[in-house]
C-alpha positions as a Markdown table, in Angstrom:
| # | Residue | x | y | z |
|---|---|---|---|---|
| 1 | Thr | 16.0 | -13.5 | -8.9 |
| 2 | Met | 16.8 | -13.4 | -5.2 |
| 3 | Ala | 13.8 | -13.0 | -2.9 |
| 4 | Tyr | 14.3 | -10.8 | 0.1 |
| 5 | Thr | 12.3 | -9.1 | 2.8 |
| 6 | Thr | 11.4 | -5.4 | 2.6 |
| 7 | Ser | 10.4 | -3.1 | 5.4 |
| 8 | Asp | 6.9 | -1.6 | 5.7 |
| 9 | Tyr | 8.1 | 1.7 | 7.0 |
| 10 | Phe | 8.7 | 3.6 | 3.7 |
| 11 | Pro | 5.6 | 2.2 | 1.9 |
| 12 | Phe | 3.5 | 3.4 | 4.8 |
| 13 | Leu | 5.0 | 6.9 | 4.6 |
| 14 | Val | 4.3 | 7.1 | 0.9 |
| 15 | Arg | 0.6 | 6.1 | 1.5 |
| 16 | Gln | 0.4 | 8.7 | 4.3 |
| 17 | Phe | 1.9 | 11.3 | 2.0 |
| 18 | His | -0.8 | 10.6 | -0.6 |
| 19 | His | -3.4 | 10.7 | 2.1 |
| 20 | Glu | -2.3 | 14.1 | 3.4 |
| 21 | Thr | -2.0 | 15.7 | 0.0 |
| 22 | Gly | -5.4 | 14.5 | -1.2 |
| 23 | Trp | -4.3 | 11.9 | -3.7 |
| 24 | Asn | -6.6 | 8.9 | -4.1 |
| 25 | Glu | -4.4 | 5.9 | -4.7 |
| 26 | Cys | -7.4 | 3.7 | -5.5 |
| 27 | Asn | -8.7 | 5.8 | -8.4 |
| 28 | Ser | -6.3 | 4.3 | -10.9 |
| 29 | Tyr | -6.3 | 1.3 | -13.2 |
| 30 | Ala | -2.9 | 0.4 | -11.7 |
| 31 | Thr | -4.7 | -0.5 | -8.5 |
| 32 | Phe | -7.8 | -1.8 | -10.2 |
| 33 | Cys | -7.6 | -5.2 | -8.4 |
| 34 | Arg | -6.0 | -3.9 | -5.2 |
| 35 | Ala | -8.6 | -5.4 | -2.9 |
| 36 | Ser | -8.3 | -9.0 | -4.0 |
| 37 | Lys | -4.5 | -8.8 | -4.5 |
| 38 | Ala | -4.1 | -7.6 | -0.8 |
| 39 | Ile | -5.7 | -10.8 | 0.3 |
| 40 | Leu | -4.4 | -13.3 | -2.3 |
| 41 | Asp | -1.0 | -11.9 | -3.3 |
| 42 | Phe | 0.5 | -10.8 | 0.0 |
| 43 | Ser | 4.2 | -11.3 | 0.5 |
| 44 | Ile | 5.9 | -13.0 | 3.5 |
| 45 | Pro | 9.3 | -12.5 | 5.1 |
| 46 | Tyr | 12.2 | -14.5 | 3.6 |
| 47 | Gly | 15.0 | -15.7 | 6.0 |
| 48 | Leu | 15.6 | -13.6 | 9.0 |
| 49 | Ser | 15.7 | -9.8 | 9.1 |
| 50 | Val | 15.6 | -6.9 | 11.5 |
| 51 | Ser | 14.7 | -3.3 | 10.5 |
| 52 | Thr | 14.2 | 0.0 | 12.1 |
| 53 | Gly | 12.4 | 3.1 | 10.9 |
| 54 | Arg | 12.5 | 6.5 | 12.6 |
| 55 | Arg | 12.0 | 10.2 | 11.8 |
| 56 | Val | 15.4 | 11.9 | 12.2 |
| 57 | Gly | 14.1 | 15.4 | 11.3 |
| 58 | Ser | 10.8 | 17.1 | 10.8 |
| 59 | Asn | 10.9 | 16.3 | 7.1 |
| 60 | Leu | 13.5 | 13.4 | 7.0 |
| 61 | Ser | 13.1 | 9.7 | 7.9 |
| 62 | Ser | 15.6 | 6.8 | 7.8 |
| 63 | Gln | 15.2 | 3.1 | 7.4 |
| 64 | Leu | 17.8 | 0.4 | 8.2 |
| 65 | Val | 17.3 | -3.2 | 7.2 |
| 66 | Phe | 19.7 | -5.9 | 8.5 |
| 67 | Ser | 19.1 | -9.2 | 6.8 |
| 68 | Met | 20.9 | -12.1 | 8.3 |
| 69 | Ile | 19.5 | -14.6 | 5.8 |
| 70 | Pro | 20.2 | -13.7 | 3.0 |
| 71 | Ser | 22.9 | -11.4 | 4.1 |
| 72 | Ser | 23.1 | -9.6 | 0.8 |
| 73 | Ala | 19.6 | -8.1 | 1.3 |
| 74 | Ser | 20.7 | -5.6 | 4.0 |
| 75 | Ser | 20.1 | -2.0 | 3.1 |
| 76 | Ile | 19.9 | 1.6 | 4.4 |
| 77 | Gly | 17.6 | 4.3 | 3.1 |
| 78 | Tyr | 16.4 | 7.9 | 3.6 |
| 79 | Leu | 13.1 | 9.5 | 2.8 |
| 80 | Ala | 12.6 | 13.3 | 2.5 |
| 81 | Ala | 9.3 | 15.1 | 2.1 |
| 82 | Ser | 8.1 | 18.6 | 1.7 |
| 83 | Arg | 5.9 | 18.1 | 4.8 |
| 84 | Pro | 6.3 | 16.3 | 8.2 |
| 85 | Leu | 5.3 | 12.7 | 8.0 |
| 86 | Phe | 4.7 | 10.0 | 10.6 |
| 87 | Ser | 6.4 | 10.1 | 14.0 |
| 88 | Ile | 5.7 | 7.5 | 16.6 |
| 89 | Met | 4.1 | 9.0 | 19.7 |
| 90 | Pro | 4.9 | 8.1 | 23.3 |
| 91 | Ala | 2.7 | 5.5 | 25.0 |
| 92 | Gln | 1.1 | 8.0 | 27.4 |
| 93 | Thr | 0.3 | 10.4 | 24.5 |
| 94 | Val | -1.3 | 7.6 | 22.5 |
| 95 | Ala | -3.4 | 6.5 | 25.6 |
| 96 | Ser | -4.6 | 10.1 | 26.0 |
| 97 | Ser | -5.6 | 10.2 | 22.4 |
| 98 | Asp | -7.5 | 7.0 | 22.8 |
| 99 | Glu | -9.6 | 8.4 | 25.6 |
| 100 | Gln | -10.4 | 11.5 | 23.5 |
| 101 | Asn | -11.5 | 9.3 | 20.6 |
| 102 | Leu | -14.1 | 7.3 | 22.7 |
| 103 | Gly | -17.6 | 8.4 | 22.1 |
| 104 | Ser | -20.4 | 8.6 | 24.7 |
| 105 | Asn | -21.2 | 4.9 | 24.2 |
| 106 | Gly | -17.5 | 3.9 | 24.7 |
| 107 | Ala | -17.0 | 3.1 | 21.0 |
| 108 | Arg | -13.8 | 4.0 | 19.4 |
| 109 | Ala | -13.8 | 6.6 | 16.6 |
| 110 | Ala | -12.8 | 5.7 | 13.0 |
| 111 | Ser | -9.1 | 5.3 | 12.2 |
| 112 | Phe | -9.1 | 8.4 | 10.0 |
| 113 | Pro | -11.6 | 11.0 | 11.3 |
| 114 | Ser | -11.7 | 14.5 | 10.0 |
| 115 | Leu | -8.6 | 16.2 | 11.4 |
| 116 | Ala | -9.4 | 18.8 | 14.1 |
| 117 | Val | -8.8 | 22.4 | 13.4 |
| 118 | Pro | -6.6 | 24.0 | 16.1 |
| 119 | Thr | -7.8 | 26.8 | 18.3 |
| 120 | Gln | -6.3 | 30.2 | 18.3 |
| 121 | Ser | -4.3 | 29.4 | 21.4 |
| 122 | Asp | -2.8 | 26.4 | 19.7 |
| 123 | Ile | -1.5 | 28.6 | 16.9 |
| 124 | Leu | -0.3 | 31.5 | 19.0 |
| 125 | Ser | 1.6 | 29.2 | 21.3 |
| 126 | Asn | 4.4 | 29.4 | 18.7 |
| 127 | Pro | 5.0 | 33.0 | 17.9 |
| 128 | Lys | 7.4 | 32.1 | 15.0 |
| 129 | Ala | 4.8 | 30.2 | 13.1 |
| 130 | Asp | 2.0 | 31.6 | 11.1 |
| 131 | Ala | -1.5 | 30.4 | 11.2 |
| 132 | Arg | -1.1 | 27.8 | 8.4 |
| 133 | Asp | 2.0 | 26.3 | 10.0 |
| 134 | Gly | 0.3 | 26.1 | 13.4 |
| 135 | Lys | -2.7 | 24.3 | 11.8 |
| 136 | Leu | -0.5 | 21.8 | 10.0 |
| 137 | Ser | 1.5 | 21.1 | 13.2 |
| 138 | Arg | -1.6 | 20.4 | 15.3 |
| 139 | Gln | -3.1 | 18.3 | 12.6 |
| 140 | Gln | 0.1 | 16.3 | 12.2 |
| 141 | Gln | 0.2 | 15.7 | 16.0 |
| 142 | Ile | -3.4 | 14.4 | 16.0 |
| 143 | Gln | -2.7 | 12.1 | 13.0 |
| 144 | Asp | 0.5 | 10.8 | 14.5 |
| 145 | Glu | -1.4 | 9.9 | 17.7 |
| 146 | Leu | -4.0 | 7.9 | 15.7 |
| 147 | Asp | -1.4 | 6.3 | 13.5 |
| 148 | Ser | 0.8 | 5.3 | 16.5 |
| 149 | Gln | -2.2 | 3.7 | 18.3 |
| 150 | Asp | -3.2 | 1.8 | 15.1 |
| 151 | Leu | 0.3 | 1.1 | 13.9 |
| 152 | Leu | -0.2 | -2.5 | 13.0 |
| 153 | Gln | -3.5 | -1.9 | 11.2 |
| 154 | Asn | -2.0 | 1.0 | 9.2 |
| 155 | Ile | 1.0 | -0.9 | 7.9 |
| 156 | Arg | -0.6 | -4.3 | 7.4 |
| 157 | Ala | -4.3 | -4.7 | 7.8 |
| 158 | Gly | -7.1 | -3.3 | 5.7 |
| 159 | Val | -5.2 | -2.5 | 2.6 |
| 160 | Trp | -8.2 | -4.0 | 0.7 |
| 161 | Arg | -10.4 | -1.2 | 2.1 |
| 162 | Cys | -8.9 | 1.5 | -0.1 |
| 163 | Asn | -10.1 | 3.8 | 2.7 |
| 164 | Trp | -7.5 | 6.5 | 2.6 |
| 165 | Arg | -10.0 | 9.4 | 2.8 |
| 166 | Thr | -8.6 | 12.3 | 0.9 |
| 167 | Pro | -8.8 | 15.5 | 3.0 |
| 168 | Asp | -9.8 | 18.8 | 1.3 |
| 169 | Tyr | -10.5 | 16.8 | -1.8 |
| 170 | Leu | -12.1 | 19.9 | -3.5 |
| 171 | Asn | -9.2 | 22.1 | -2.5 |
| 172 | Arg | -6.3 | 20.0 | -3.7 |
| 173 | Ala | -4.6 | 23.0 | -5.4 |
| 174 | Asp | -3.2 | 23.7 | -1.9 |
| 175 | Tyr | -1.0 | 20.7 | -2.3 |
| 176 | Ala | 0.5 | 21.5 | -5.7 |
| 177 | Gly | 4.3 | 21.4 | -5.4 |
| 178 | Glu | 4.4 | 18.9 | -2.5 |
| 179 | Tyr | 7.1 | 16.3 | -3.1 |
| 180 | Leu | 8.6 | 13.1 | -1.6 |
| 181 | Ala | 12.0 | 11.5 | -2.4 |
| 182 | Val | 13.3 | 8.2 | -1.2 |
| 183 | Ala | 16.6 | 6.3 | -1.8 |
| 184 | Gln | 17.7 | 2.8 | -0.7 |
| 185 | Leu | 21.2 | 1.5 | -0.8 |
| 186 | Tyr | 22.1 | -2.3 | -0.9 |
| 187 | Pro | 25.9 | -2.3 | -0.3 |
| 188 | Ser | 26.3 | -6.1 | -0.9 |
| 189 | Leu | 24.5 | -5.9 | -4.2 |
| 190 | Ala | 26.1 | -2.5 | -5.2 |
| 191 | Thr | 22.6 | -1.3 | -6.0 |
| 192 | Ile | 20.7 | 1.9 | -5.4 |
| 193 | Thr | 16.9 | 2.2 | -5.8 |
| 194 | Gly | 15.0 | 5.5 | -5.6 |
| 195 | Ser | 11.8 | 7.3 | -6.3 |
| 196 | Tyr | 10.6 | 10.9 | -6.5 |
| 197 | Val | 7.0 | 11.9 | -6.2 |
| 198 | Glu | 5.7 | 15.4 | -6.9 |
| 199 | Arg | 2.2 | 16.9 | -7.0 |
| 200 | Arg | 2.3 | 18.8 | -10.2 |
| 201 | Ser | -1.1 | 20.4 | -9.8 |
| 202 | Ala | -4.4 | 19.8 | -8.0 |
| 203 | Thr | -5.2 | 16.9 | -10.3 |
| 204 | Ser | -1.8 | 15.5 | -11.4 |
| 205 | Glu | 1.2 | 13.7 | -10.0 |
| 206 | Leu | 4.6 | 12.8 | -11.4 |
| 207 | Thr | 6.5 | 9.8 | -10.2 |
| 208 | Ile | 10.1 | 8.9 | -11.3 |
| 209 | Ser | 11.6 | 5.6 | -10.1 |
| 210 | Gly | 15.0 | 4.2 | -10.9 |
| 211 | Val | 17.6 | 1.5 | -10.1 |
| 212 | Ser | 21.3 | 1.8 | -10.5 |
| 213 | Val | 23.6 | -1.3 | -10.4 |
| 214 | Ala | 27.4 | -0.9 | -10.3 |
| 215 | Gly | 30.0 | -3.6 | -11.0 |
| 216 | Ala | 31.3 | -5.5 | -14.0 |
| 217 | Gln | 28.0 | -5.0 | -15.8 |
| 218 | Pro | 26.6 | -1.6 | -14.7 |
| 219 | Asp | 23.0 | -0.8 | -15.4 |
| 220 | Leu | 20.7 | 2.2 | -15.0 |
| 221 | Gln | 17.0 | 2.0 | -15.5 |
| 222 | Phe | 14.2 | 4.5 | -15.0 |
| 223 | Ile | 10.4 | 4.5 | -15.1 |
| 224 | Val | 8.5 | 7.8 | -15.4 |
| 225 | Gln | 4.8 | 8.0 | -14.7 |
| 226 | His | 2.4 | 10.9 | -15.0 |
| 227 | Ala | -1.0 | 10.4 | -13.5 |
| 228 | Val | -4.2 | 12.6 | -13.7 |
| 229 | Asp | -7.1 | 12.2 | -11.3 |
| 230 | Arg | -10.4 | 13.9 | -12.1 |
| 231 | Arg | -12.4 | 11.8 | -9.7 |
| 232 | Arg | -14.8 | 10.8 | -12.4 |
| 233 | Trp | -12.0 | 9.5 | -14.6 |
| 234 | Ser | -8.2 | 9.1 | -14.3 |
| 235 | Ser | -5.4 | 8.5 | -16.8 |
| 236 | Glu | -1.7 | 7.6 | -16.5 |
| 237 | Gly | 1.2 | 7.7 | -19.0 |
| 238 | Val | 4.2 | 5.4 | -18.4 |
| 239 | Phe | 7.7 | 5.4 | -20.0 |
| 240 | Gly | 10.4 | 2.9 | -19.0 |
| 241 | Thr | 13.9 | 2.7 | -20.3 |
| 242 | Asn | 14.0 | -1.1 | -19.9 |
| 243 | Gly | 12.9 | -2.2 | -23.4 |
| 244 | Arg | 11.9 | 1.4 | -24.2 |
| 245 | Leu | 8.4 | 0.7 | -22.9 |
| 246 | Leu | 5.5 | 3.1 | -23.5 |
| 247 | Gly | 2.1 | 2.6 | -21.8 |
| 248 | Leu | -1.2 | 4.3 | -21.2 |
| 249 | Arg | -3.8 | 3.5 | -18.5 |
| 250 | Gly | -7.3 | 4.8 | -18.0 |
| 251 | Leu | -10.2 | 4.4 | -15.6 |
| 252 | Tyr | -13.8 | 5.7 | -15.7 |
| 253 | Asn | -16.3 | 5.6 | -12.8 |
| 254 | Phe | -20.0 | 5.5 | -13.4 |
| 255 | Gly | -22.4 | 6.9 | -10.9 |
| 256 | Asp | -21.7 | 9.1 | -7.9 |
| 257 | Ser | -18.5 | 8.4 | -5.8 |
| 258 | Ala | -18.3 | 8.4 | -2.1 |
| 259 | Glu | -16.1 | 11.4 | -2.1 |
| 260 | Glu | -18.6 | 13.4 | -4.1 |
| 261 | Lys | -21.2 | 12.7 | -1.4 |
| 262 | Ala | -18.7 | 13.8 | 1.2 |
| 263 | Val | -19.5 | 10.8 | 3.3 |
| 264 | Gly | -16.5 | 8.6 | 2.8 |
| 265 | Glu | -16.0 | 5.1 | 1.4 |
| 266 | Gly | -19.0 | 2.9 | 1.3 |
| 267 | Ala | -21.7 | 5.6 | 0.9 |
| 268 | Gly | -24.8 | 5.0 | -1.2 |
| 269 | Arg | -25.3 | 2.4 | -3.8 |
| 270 | Gly | -22.6 | 0.4 | -5.5 |
| 271 | Arg | -20.4 | 1.8 | -8.2 |
| 272 | Ile | -19.3 | 0.4 | -11.6 |
| 273 | Ser | -15.9 | 1.3 | -13.0 |
| 274 | Ala | -14.3 | 0.4 | -16.3 |
| 275 | Gly | -10.7 | 0.7 | -17.3 |
| 276 | Gly | -7.9 | -0.5 | -19.5 |
| 277 | Glu | -4.3 | -0.3 | -20.5 |
| 278 | Val | -2.1 | -0.5 | -23.6 |
| 279 | Tyr | 1.7 | -0.8 | -23.7 |
| 280 | Phe | 4.3 | -1.2 | -26.4 |
| 281 | Gly | 8.0 | -2.2 | -26.1 |
| 282 | Ala | 9.9 | -0.5 | -28.9 |
| 283 | Gln | 13.1 | -2.5 | -28.3 |
| 284 | Glu | 11.4 | -5.9 | -29.1 |
| 285 | Ala | 8.5 | -4.4 | -31.1 |
| 286 | Ser | 6.0 | -6.1 | -28.8 |
| 287 | Gly | 2.9 | -4.9 | -27.1 |
| 288 | Gly | -0.1 | -5.8 | -24.9 |
| 289 | Met | -3.3 | -4.7 | -23.5 |
| 290 | Ser | -6.0 | -5.4 | -20.9 |
| 291 | Val | -9.5 | -4.2 | -20.1 |
| 292 | Gly | -11.5 | -4.6 | -16.9 |
| 293 | Met | -14.8 | -4.0 | -15.2 |
| 294 | Arg | -15.3 | -3.6 | -11.5 |
| 295 | Tyr | -18.4 | -3.4 | -9.2 |
| 296 | Arg | -17.8 | -2.1 | -5.7 |
| 297 | Asp | -20.4 | -1.7 | -2.9 |
| 298 | Gly | -19.7 | -0.7 | 0.7 |
| 299 | Gln | -23.1 | -1.1 | 2.3 |
| 300 | Pro | -23.3 | -2.6 | 4.8 |
| 301 | Leu | -20.0 | -4.4 | 4.3 |
| 302 | Leu | -17.5 | -4.2 | 1.5 |
| 303 | Ser | -18.2 | -6.3 | -1.6 |
| 304 | Glu | -16.2 | -6.1 | -4.8 |
| 305 | Leu | -16.3 | -8.0 | -8.1 |
| 306 | Thr | -13.6 | -7.6 | -10.8 |
| 307 | Cys | -13.2 | -9.0 | -14.3 |
| 308 | Val | -9.9 | -8.4 | -16.2 |
| 309 | Leu | -9.4 | -9.6 | -19.8 |
| 310 | Asn | -6.1 | -9.8 | -21.7 |
| 311 | Pro | -7.2 | -10.6 | -25.3 |
| 312 | Ile | -3.7 | -10.9 | -26.7 |
| 313 | Met | -2.7 | -13.5 | -24.1 |
| 314 | Gly | -6.1 | -15.1 | -24.0 |
| 315 | His | -6.2 | -14.6 | -20.2 |
| 316 | Val | -9.3 | -14.0 | -18.1 |
| 317 | Ser | -9.3 | -13.2 | -14.3 |
| 318 | Leu | -12.4 | -13.1 | -12.1 |
| 319 | Ala | -12.1 | -12.0 | -8.5 |
| 320 | Leu | -14.6 | -11.6 | -5.7 |
| 321 | Thr | -13.7 | -9.8 | -2.4 |
| 322 | Arg | -16.1 | -9.8 | 0.5 |
| 323 | Glu | -15.9 | -8.3 | 4.0 |
| 324 | Leu | -17.4 | -11.0 | 6.2 |
| 325 | Arg | -17.3 | -8.9 | 9.4 |
| 326 | Ser | -15.7 | -5.6 | 10.5 |
| 327 | Arg | -12.2 | -7.1 | 10.8 |
| 328 | Met | -12.4 | -10.1 | 8.5 |
| 329 | Cys | -12.2 | -10.1 | 4.7 |
| 330 | Ala | -12.1 | -13.0 | 2.2 |
| 331 | Ala | -11.3 | -13.2 | -1.5 |
| 332 | Ala | -11.5 | -15.7 | -4.3 |
| 333 | Arg | -10.0 | -15.5 | -7.8 |
| 334 | Tyr | -10.3 | -17.8 | -10.8 |
| 335 | Asp | -7.8 | -17.4 | -13.7 |
| 336 | Phe | -8.3 | -19.1 | -17.1 |
| 337 | Asn | -6.2 | -19.1 | -20.3 |
| 338 | Ala | -8.2 | -19.7 | -23.5 |
| 339 | Phe | -5.1 | -20.7 | -25.5 |
| 340 | Ser | -3.5 | -23.2 | -23.1 |
| 341 | Leu | -6.8 | -24.2 | -21.4 |
| 342 | Ser | -5.0 | -23.9 | -18.0 |
| 343 | Ser | -6.7 | -22.5 | -15.0 |
| 344 | Glu | -6.0 | -21.6 | -11.4 |
| 345 | Leu | -8.2 | -21.1 | -8.3 |
| 346 | Ala | -7.0 | -19.1 | -5.3 |
| 347 | Val | -8.8 | -18.3 | -2.1 |
| 348 | Gly | -7.7 | -16.3 | 0.9 |
| 349 | Val | -8.7 | -14.6 | 4.1 |
| 350 | Glu | -7.4 | -11.8 | 6.4 |
| 351 | Trp | -8.5 | -11.7 | 10.0 |
| 352 | Gln | -7.6 | -9.0 | 12.5 |
| 353 | Leu | -7.9 | -10.8 | 15.8 |
| 354 | Asp | -7.5 | -7.7 | 17.9 |
| 355 | Gln | -5.6 | -4.4 | 17.9 |
| 356 | Asn | -2.2 | -6.2 | 17.9 |
| 357 | Ser | -2.6 | -9.4 | 15.9 |
| 358 | Ile | -3.4 | -10.1 | 12.2 |
| 359 | Val | -3.6 | -13.5 | 10.4 |
| 360 | Lys | -3.5 | -14.0 | 6.7 |
| 361 | Ala | -3.8 | -17.2 | 4.7 |
| 362 | Arg | -4.0 | -18.0 | 1.0 |
| 363 | Trp | -4.3 | -21.2 | -0.9 |
| 364 | Ser | -4.1 | -21.9 | -4.7 |
| 365 | Asp | -4.0 | -25.2 | -6.5 |
| 366 | Ser | -0.7 | -24.3 | -8.2 |
| 367 | Gln | 1.2 | -22.4 | -5.5 |
| 368 | Gly | 0.0 | -24.2 | -2.4 |
| 369 | Leu | -0.6 | -22.6 | 1.1 |
| 370 | Arg | 0.8 | -19.3 | 2.3 |
| 371 | Cys | 0.4 | -18.0 | 5.8 |
| 372 | Leu | 1.4 | -14.8 | 7.6 |
| 373 | Val | 1.1 | -13.8 | 11.2 |
| 374 | Asp | 1.7 | -10.2 | 12.4 |
| 375 | Thr | 1.9 | -9.3 | 16.1 |
| 376 | Arg | 2.6 | -5.9 | 17.6 |
| 377 | Leu | 4.6 | -5.5 | 20.9 |
| 378 | Asn | 4.8 | -1.8 | 21.8 |
| 379 | Asn | 6.7 | -0.2 | 18.9 |
| 380 | Met | 7.8 | -3.5 | 17.4 |
| 381 | Val | 6.0 | -5.5 | 14.8 |
| 382 | Phe | 6.9 | -9.2 | 14.5 |
| 383 | Ser | 6.0 | -11.1 | 11.4 |
| 384 | Met | 6.3 | -14.9 | 10.7 |
| 385 | Gly | 5.6 | -16.3 | 7.2 |
| 386 | Leu | 5.3 | -19.8 | 5.9 |
| 387 | Asp | 5.0 | -21.0 | 2.2 |
| 388 | Leu | 4.1 | -24.6 | 1.5 |
| 389 | His | 4.4 | -26.4 | -1.8 |
| 390 | Gly | 1.2 | -26.9 | -3.7 |
| 391 | Asp | 2.1 | -30.2 | -5.2 |
| 392 | Met | 4.8 | -32.3 | -3.6 |
| 393 | Ala | 5.1 | -34.4 | -6.8 |
| 394 | Thr | 6.8 | -31.4 | -8.5 |
| 395 | Thr | 9.7 | -31.5 | -6.0 |
| 396 | Pro | 10.7 | -35.2 | -6.0 |
| 397 | Ala | 14.4 | -34.4 | -5.3 |
| 398 | Ala | 13.5 | -32.6 | -2.0 |
| 399 | Thr | 13.6 | -34.7 | 1.1 |
| 400 | Gly | 12.4 | -34.1 | 4.7 |
| 401 | Ile | 10.8 | -30.8 | 5.5 |
| 402 | Lys | 12.0 | -29.3 | 2.2 |
| 403 | Arg | 9.5 | -31.5 | 0.5 |
| 404 | Phe | 6.7 | -29.6 | 2.2 |
| 405 | Val | 8.1 | -26.1 | 2.9 |
| 406 | Arg | 9.1 | -23.8 | 0.1 |
| 407 | Ser | 10.2 | -20.9 | 2.4 |
| 408 | Phe | 10.0 | -19.7 | 6.0 |
| 409 | Gly | 10.8 | -16.3 | 7.3 |
| 410 | Leu | 10.9 | -14.1 | 10.4 |
| 411 | Gln | 10.9 | -10.3 | 10.5 |
| 412 | Phe | 11.3 | -7.8 | 13.3 |
| 413 | Gln | 10.4 | -4.2 | 12.7 |
| 414 | Trp | 11.0 | -1.4 | 15.2 |
| 415 | Phe | 9.3 | 2.0 | 14.6 |
| 416 | Leu | 11.2 | 4.6 | 16.7 |
């Protein structure tokens, strides 16, 4: 399987779509270990690539990825949504927004504050729009200003926070019928990938993802997921055409959630969650399952402990994620297999040096050292990744720098 670099633009728009339609991505067993994986399993650029992402219409965005190494990874894609999504704001507008978000003590407000409700003059300034359209337009402008100013943090840093506060959480029926569709074409690979996301109701969401490959051996595969989020519990049914896979996931939260207290993430005492999944592949008559427990506390800093058990494979995974300071988070994970008696230890850290620089590093005794540096220059994000071998004895045929370096990559992303 060829490794290639993907752009952060479309994934950010999907997260923003979930945020604006009141869908909590973290209240699912699929993201049960999201905090530790964001620190320990981050990806790095491969080879050399340049990408651009821009909104070409109020509800349409485009993404172009030009990969020079490997050249076959170049792609072009479009994303359409039922509501306007992110649009980069001019520097002077962002600066003005920053001044407005400074409190009396000079401290900057949170990245995702409650969106301001427009005044009557804001709405009436466009006679062709009704009150609701005017409100959404003003809210979108405010959100775009904040997202533009914190561009690097939004697409890279703090994924472990799970802090996409869901607006109007108790009135999510307003978002029923909202949708998002995205397609990506890889000309050199004769491959098209795509996804369609739709809010079916106030508490449910449907996702259809697929990949189509043309050529001598054409192939078409789909994955259909239907998720239900009731805050206290969530469930998800999955069907995949590859192997005729059937799966079911579930999650239950004990105690009061931060959303129920209307304070945001990290409110009150810690919370325990339990979940599991079962799946069966009809084509090969094989199946699997896993169960997990998680304790998460956000006061005064984030702390999360997860334990996931796969009894069929005899695999146990313990992970601890701890926020050391406001812009630094560390994680450690220990994996053990009772059948083979093999084990692996991984540790990592993410450090946001300032508004425009982020450093990530992860080490494991089997995969070695991985480092990622992200830097923002105006509307461009530059990323440099390095992957070093864990055990040079496993690569005796390699000579020179290849004996130490598994991969190295550079990525330039422009958000227009």
